[in-house]
Coordinates of C-alpha atoms in Angstrom, one line a residue:
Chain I
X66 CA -66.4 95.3 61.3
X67 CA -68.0 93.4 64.2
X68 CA -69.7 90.2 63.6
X69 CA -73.0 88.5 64.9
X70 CA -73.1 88.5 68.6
X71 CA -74.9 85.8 70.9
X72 CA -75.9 86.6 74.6
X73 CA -75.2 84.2 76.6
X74 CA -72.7 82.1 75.2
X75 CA -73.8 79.4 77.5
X76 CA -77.6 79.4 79.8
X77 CA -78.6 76.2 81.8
X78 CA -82.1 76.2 83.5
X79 CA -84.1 74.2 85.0
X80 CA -87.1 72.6 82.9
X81 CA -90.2 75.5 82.9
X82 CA -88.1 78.5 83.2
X83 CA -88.1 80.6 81.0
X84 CA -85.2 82.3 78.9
X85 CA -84.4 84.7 76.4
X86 CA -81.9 84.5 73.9
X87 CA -80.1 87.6 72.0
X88 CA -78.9 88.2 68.7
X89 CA -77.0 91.3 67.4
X90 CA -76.6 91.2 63.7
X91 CA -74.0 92.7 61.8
X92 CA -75.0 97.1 61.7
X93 CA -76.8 97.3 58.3
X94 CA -77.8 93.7 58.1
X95 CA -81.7 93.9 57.2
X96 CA -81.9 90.3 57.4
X97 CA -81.9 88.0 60.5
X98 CA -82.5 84.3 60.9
X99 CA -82.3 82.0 63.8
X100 CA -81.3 78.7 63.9
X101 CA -81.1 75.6 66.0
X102 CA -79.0 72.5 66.5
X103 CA -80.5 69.7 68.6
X104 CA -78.5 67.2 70.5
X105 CA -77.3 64.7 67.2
X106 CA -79.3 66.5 64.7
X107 CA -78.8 68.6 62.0
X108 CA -79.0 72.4 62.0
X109 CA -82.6 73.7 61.8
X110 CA -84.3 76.8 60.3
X111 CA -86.3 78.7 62.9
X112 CA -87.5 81.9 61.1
X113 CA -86.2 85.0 58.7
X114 CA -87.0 89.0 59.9
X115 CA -86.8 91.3 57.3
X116 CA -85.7 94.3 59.4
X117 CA -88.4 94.2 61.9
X118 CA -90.7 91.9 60.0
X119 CA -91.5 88.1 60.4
X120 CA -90.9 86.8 56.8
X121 CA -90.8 83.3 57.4
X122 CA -91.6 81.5 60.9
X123 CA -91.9 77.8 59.4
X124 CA -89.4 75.8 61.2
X125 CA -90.6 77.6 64.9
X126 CA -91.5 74.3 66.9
X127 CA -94.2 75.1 68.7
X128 CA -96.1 78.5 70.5
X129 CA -93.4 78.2 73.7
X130 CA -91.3 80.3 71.0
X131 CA -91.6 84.1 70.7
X132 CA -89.0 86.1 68.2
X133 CA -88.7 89.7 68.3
X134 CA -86.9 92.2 66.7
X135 CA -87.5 95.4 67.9
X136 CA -86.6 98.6 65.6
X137 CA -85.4 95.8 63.0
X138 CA -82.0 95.8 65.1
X139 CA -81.2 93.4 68.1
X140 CA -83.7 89.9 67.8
X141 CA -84.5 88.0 71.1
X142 CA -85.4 84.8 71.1
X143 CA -87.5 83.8 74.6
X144 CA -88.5 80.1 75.2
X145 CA -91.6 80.1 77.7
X146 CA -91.7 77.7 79.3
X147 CA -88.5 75.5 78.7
X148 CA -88.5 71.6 78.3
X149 CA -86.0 69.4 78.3
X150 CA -85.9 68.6 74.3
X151 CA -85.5 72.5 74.2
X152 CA -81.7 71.9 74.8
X153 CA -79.2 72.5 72.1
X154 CA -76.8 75.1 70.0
X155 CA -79.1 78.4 69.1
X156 CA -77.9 80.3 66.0
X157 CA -78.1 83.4 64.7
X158 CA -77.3 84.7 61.3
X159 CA -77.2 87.7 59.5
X160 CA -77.1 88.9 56.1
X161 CA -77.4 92.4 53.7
X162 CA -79.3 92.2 50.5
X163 CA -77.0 91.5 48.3
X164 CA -76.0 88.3 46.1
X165 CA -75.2 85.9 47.1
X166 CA -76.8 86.5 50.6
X167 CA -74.0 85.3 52.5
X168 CA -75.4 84.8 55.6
X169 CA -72.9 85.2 58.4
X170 CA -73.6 83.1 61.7
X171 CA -72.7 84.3 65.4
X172 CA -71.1 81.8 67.8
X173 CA -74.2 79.9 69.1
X174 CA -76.1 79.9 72.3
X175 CA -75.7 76.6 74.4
X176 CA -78.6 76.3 76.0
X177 CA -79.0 73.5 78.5
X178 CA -82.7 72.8 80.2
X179 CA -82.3 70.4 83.6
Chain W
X76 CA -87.1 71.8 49.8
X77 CA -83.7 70.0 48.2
X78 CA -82.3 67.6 50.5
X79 CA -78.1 66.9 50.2
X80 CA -76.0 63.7 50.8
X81 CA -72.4 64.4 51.2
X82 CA -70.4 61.6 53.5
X83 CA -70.2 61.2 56.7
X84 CA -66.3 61.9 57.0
X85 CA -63.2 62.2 55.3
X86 CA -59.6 62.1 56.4
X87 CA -56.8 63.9 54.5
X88 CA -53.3 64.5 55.0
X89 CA -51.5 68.5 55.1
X90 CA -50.7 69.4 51.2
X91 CA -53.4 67.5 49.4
X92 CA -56.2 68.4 47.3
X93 CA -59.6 67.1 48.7
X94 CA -62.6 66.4 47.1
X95 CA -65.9 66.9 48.7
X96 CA -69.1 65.5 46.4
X97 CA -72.8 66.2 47.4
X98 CA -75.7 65.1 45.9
X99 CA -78.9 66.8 45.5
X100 CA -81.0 65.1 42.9
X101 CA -84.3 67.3 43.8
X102 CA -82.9 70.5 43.5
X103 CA -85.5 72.9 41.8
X104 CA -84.7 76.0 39.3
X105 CA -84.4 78.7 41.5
X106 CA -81.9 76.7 44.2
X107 CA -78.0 77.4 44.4
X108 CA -75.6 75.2 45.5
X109 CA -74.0 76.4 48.9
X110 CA -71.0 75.4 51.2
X111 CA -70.6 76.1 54.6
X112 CA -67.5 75.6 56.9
X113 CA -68.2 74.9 60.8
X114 CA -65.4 75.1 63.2
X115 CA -65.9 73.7 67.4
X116 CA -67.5 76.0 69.4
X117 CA -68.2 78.6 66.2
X118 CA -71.3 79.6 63.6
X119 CA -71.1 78.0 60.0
X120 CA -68.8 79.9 57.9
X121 CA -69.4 80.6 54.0
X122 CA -67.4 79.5 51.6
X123 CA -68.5 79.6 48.4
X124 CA -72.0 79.3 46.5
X125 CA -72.5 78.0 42.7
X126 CA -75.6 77.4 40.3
X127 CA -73.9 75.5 37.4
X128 CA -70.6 74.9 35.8
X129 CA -67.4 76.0 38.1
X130 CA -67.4 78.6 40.8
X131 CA -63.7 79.7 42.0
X132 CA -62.3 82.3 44.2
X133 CA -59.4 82.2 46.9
X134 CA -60.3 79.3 49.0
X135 CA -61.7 76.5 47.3
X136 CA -63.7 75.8 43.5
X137 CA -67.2 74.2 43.4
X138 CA -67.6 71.7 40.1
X139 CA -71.4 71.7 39.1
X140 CA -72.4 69.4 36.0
X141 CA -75.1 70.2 34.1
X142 CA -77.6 68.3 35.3
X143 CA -77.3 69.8 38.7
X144 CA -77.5 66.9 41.1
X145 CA -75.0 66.7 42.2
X146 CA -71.2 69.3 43.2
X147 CA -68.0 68.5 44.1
X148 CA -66.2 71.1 46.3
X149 CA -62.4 71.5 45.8
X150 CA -60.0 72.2 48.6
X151 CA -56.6 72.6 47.0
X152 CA -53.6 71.9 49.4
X153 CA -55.1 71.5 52.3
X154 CA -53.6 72.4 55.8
X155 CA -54.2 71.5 59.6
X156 CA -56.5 74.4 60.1
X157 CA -58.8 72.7 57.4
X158 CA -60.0 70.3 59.8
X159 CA -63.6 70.8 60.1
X160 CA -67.3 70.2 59.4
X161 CA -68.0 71.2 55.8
X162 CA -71.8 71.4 54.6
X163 CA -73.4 71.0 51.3
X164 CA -76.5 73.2 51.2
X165 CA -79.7 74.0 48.9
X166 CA -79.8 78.0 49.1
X167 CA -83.6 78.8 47.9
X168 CA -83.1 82.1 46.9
X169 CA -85.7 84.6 46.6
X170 CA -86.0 87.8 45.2
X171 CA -86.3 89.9 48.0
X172 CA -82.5 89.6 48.7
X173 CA -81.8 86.9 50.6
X174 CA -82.3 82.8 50.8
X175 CA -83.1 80.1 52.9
X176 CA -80.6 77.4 53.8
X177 CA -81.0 73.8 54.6
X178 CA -78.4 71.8 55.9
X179 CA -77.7 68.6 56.2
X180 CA -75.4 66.4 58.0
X181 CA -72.1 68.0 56.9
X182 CA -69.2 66.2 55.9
X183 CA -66.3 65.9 59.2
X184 CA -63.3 66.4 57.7
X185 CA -59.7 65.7 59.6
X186 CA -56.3 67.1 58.5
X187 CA -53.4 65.0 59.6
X188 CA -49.7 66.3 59.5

């Protein structure tokens, strides 16, 4: 079984740029969430789809982040535009619905903003 | 939202059994005690999840008193290739089938031969 995939592994771009961010969960996975790890901080909530559904956007910093998940498949993530304090490890995670909702993480984005 | 306190590191030597304790003194009713693995370069891996008592299965055991405030995650015999960041987590767990996960700083732990 194939896990959570992260596309690119690695994006540096320059500050107001604009990037996007994908996330393919494990096939049957209704659930998707996304993460972030800032430079010497802890691992942050972003949001939670329910297939294609928005169930819980509380940790999204601010309205220069736009999730999508399309189909309740693939997510992107697109940061418009980028600043600097933008830069760190994006996660993605995805789980099925049943207990104990193991949510299983893909590699991380690096995502560098000069 | 339960915040955890686990330490900052933890050094251990191959064959031992090590000890990870977490506190989470506002942990509500519906929250379960999670542990997470993290590797260099790789996503958080789960490990094993608890709400009270003791939790076993092939890789480690998670101790949970009864007052719920704090777990102690067991790693028996421990090898090099334990050597990672291991996070203590409050899973709020909702009825829809799935949870929300708050980590903390995570616990470093280093394996030496």
């Amino acid at each position: 079984e194939a896990g959570v995939t992260q596309f690119p592994s690695h994006s540096v771009i320059e500050k107001g740029q604009t990037v996007t961010l994908r996330c393919d969960p494990i096939s049957g996975h209704d659930n998707l969430y996304w993460y972030r790890r800032v430079m010497g901080k802890e691992i942050k909530f972003l949001l939670h789809f329910v297939k294609e559904s928005k169930q819980d956007e509380s940790g999204m910093p601010n309205n220069r982040f736009l999730a999508e998940r399309t189909g309740g498949t693939y997510s992107t993530l697109k940061v418009q535009p980028a600043e600097l304090e933008d830069s760190g490890v994006y996660f993605c995670a995805s789980s099925h619905g049943s207990f104990p909702y193991e949510q299983y993480f893909g590699p991380g984005t690096r995502l560098t903003v000069t | 939202l339960a915040k955890t306190t686990q330490p900052i590191s933890m050094d251990s030597y191959e064959g031992q059994e090590v000890n990870i304790t977490c506190s989470h003194n506002n942990i509500a009713t519906n929250d379960y005690i999670t542990w997470y693995q993290q590797f260099p370069s790789q996503g958080p891996r789960f490990i094993i999840q608890g709400y009270k008592t003791k939790v076993t299965n092939e890789v480690a055991s998670l101790f949970i008193p009864a007052d719920r405030k704090s777990s102690t995650l067991s790693l028996p015999r421990v090898s090099l290739s334990d050597t990672a960041v291991y996070y203590c987590l409050v899973a709020l767990m909702f009825s829809g089938g799935y949870n929300k996960l708050i980590f903390g700083a995570g616990t470093r732990l280093a394996v030496h031969p």
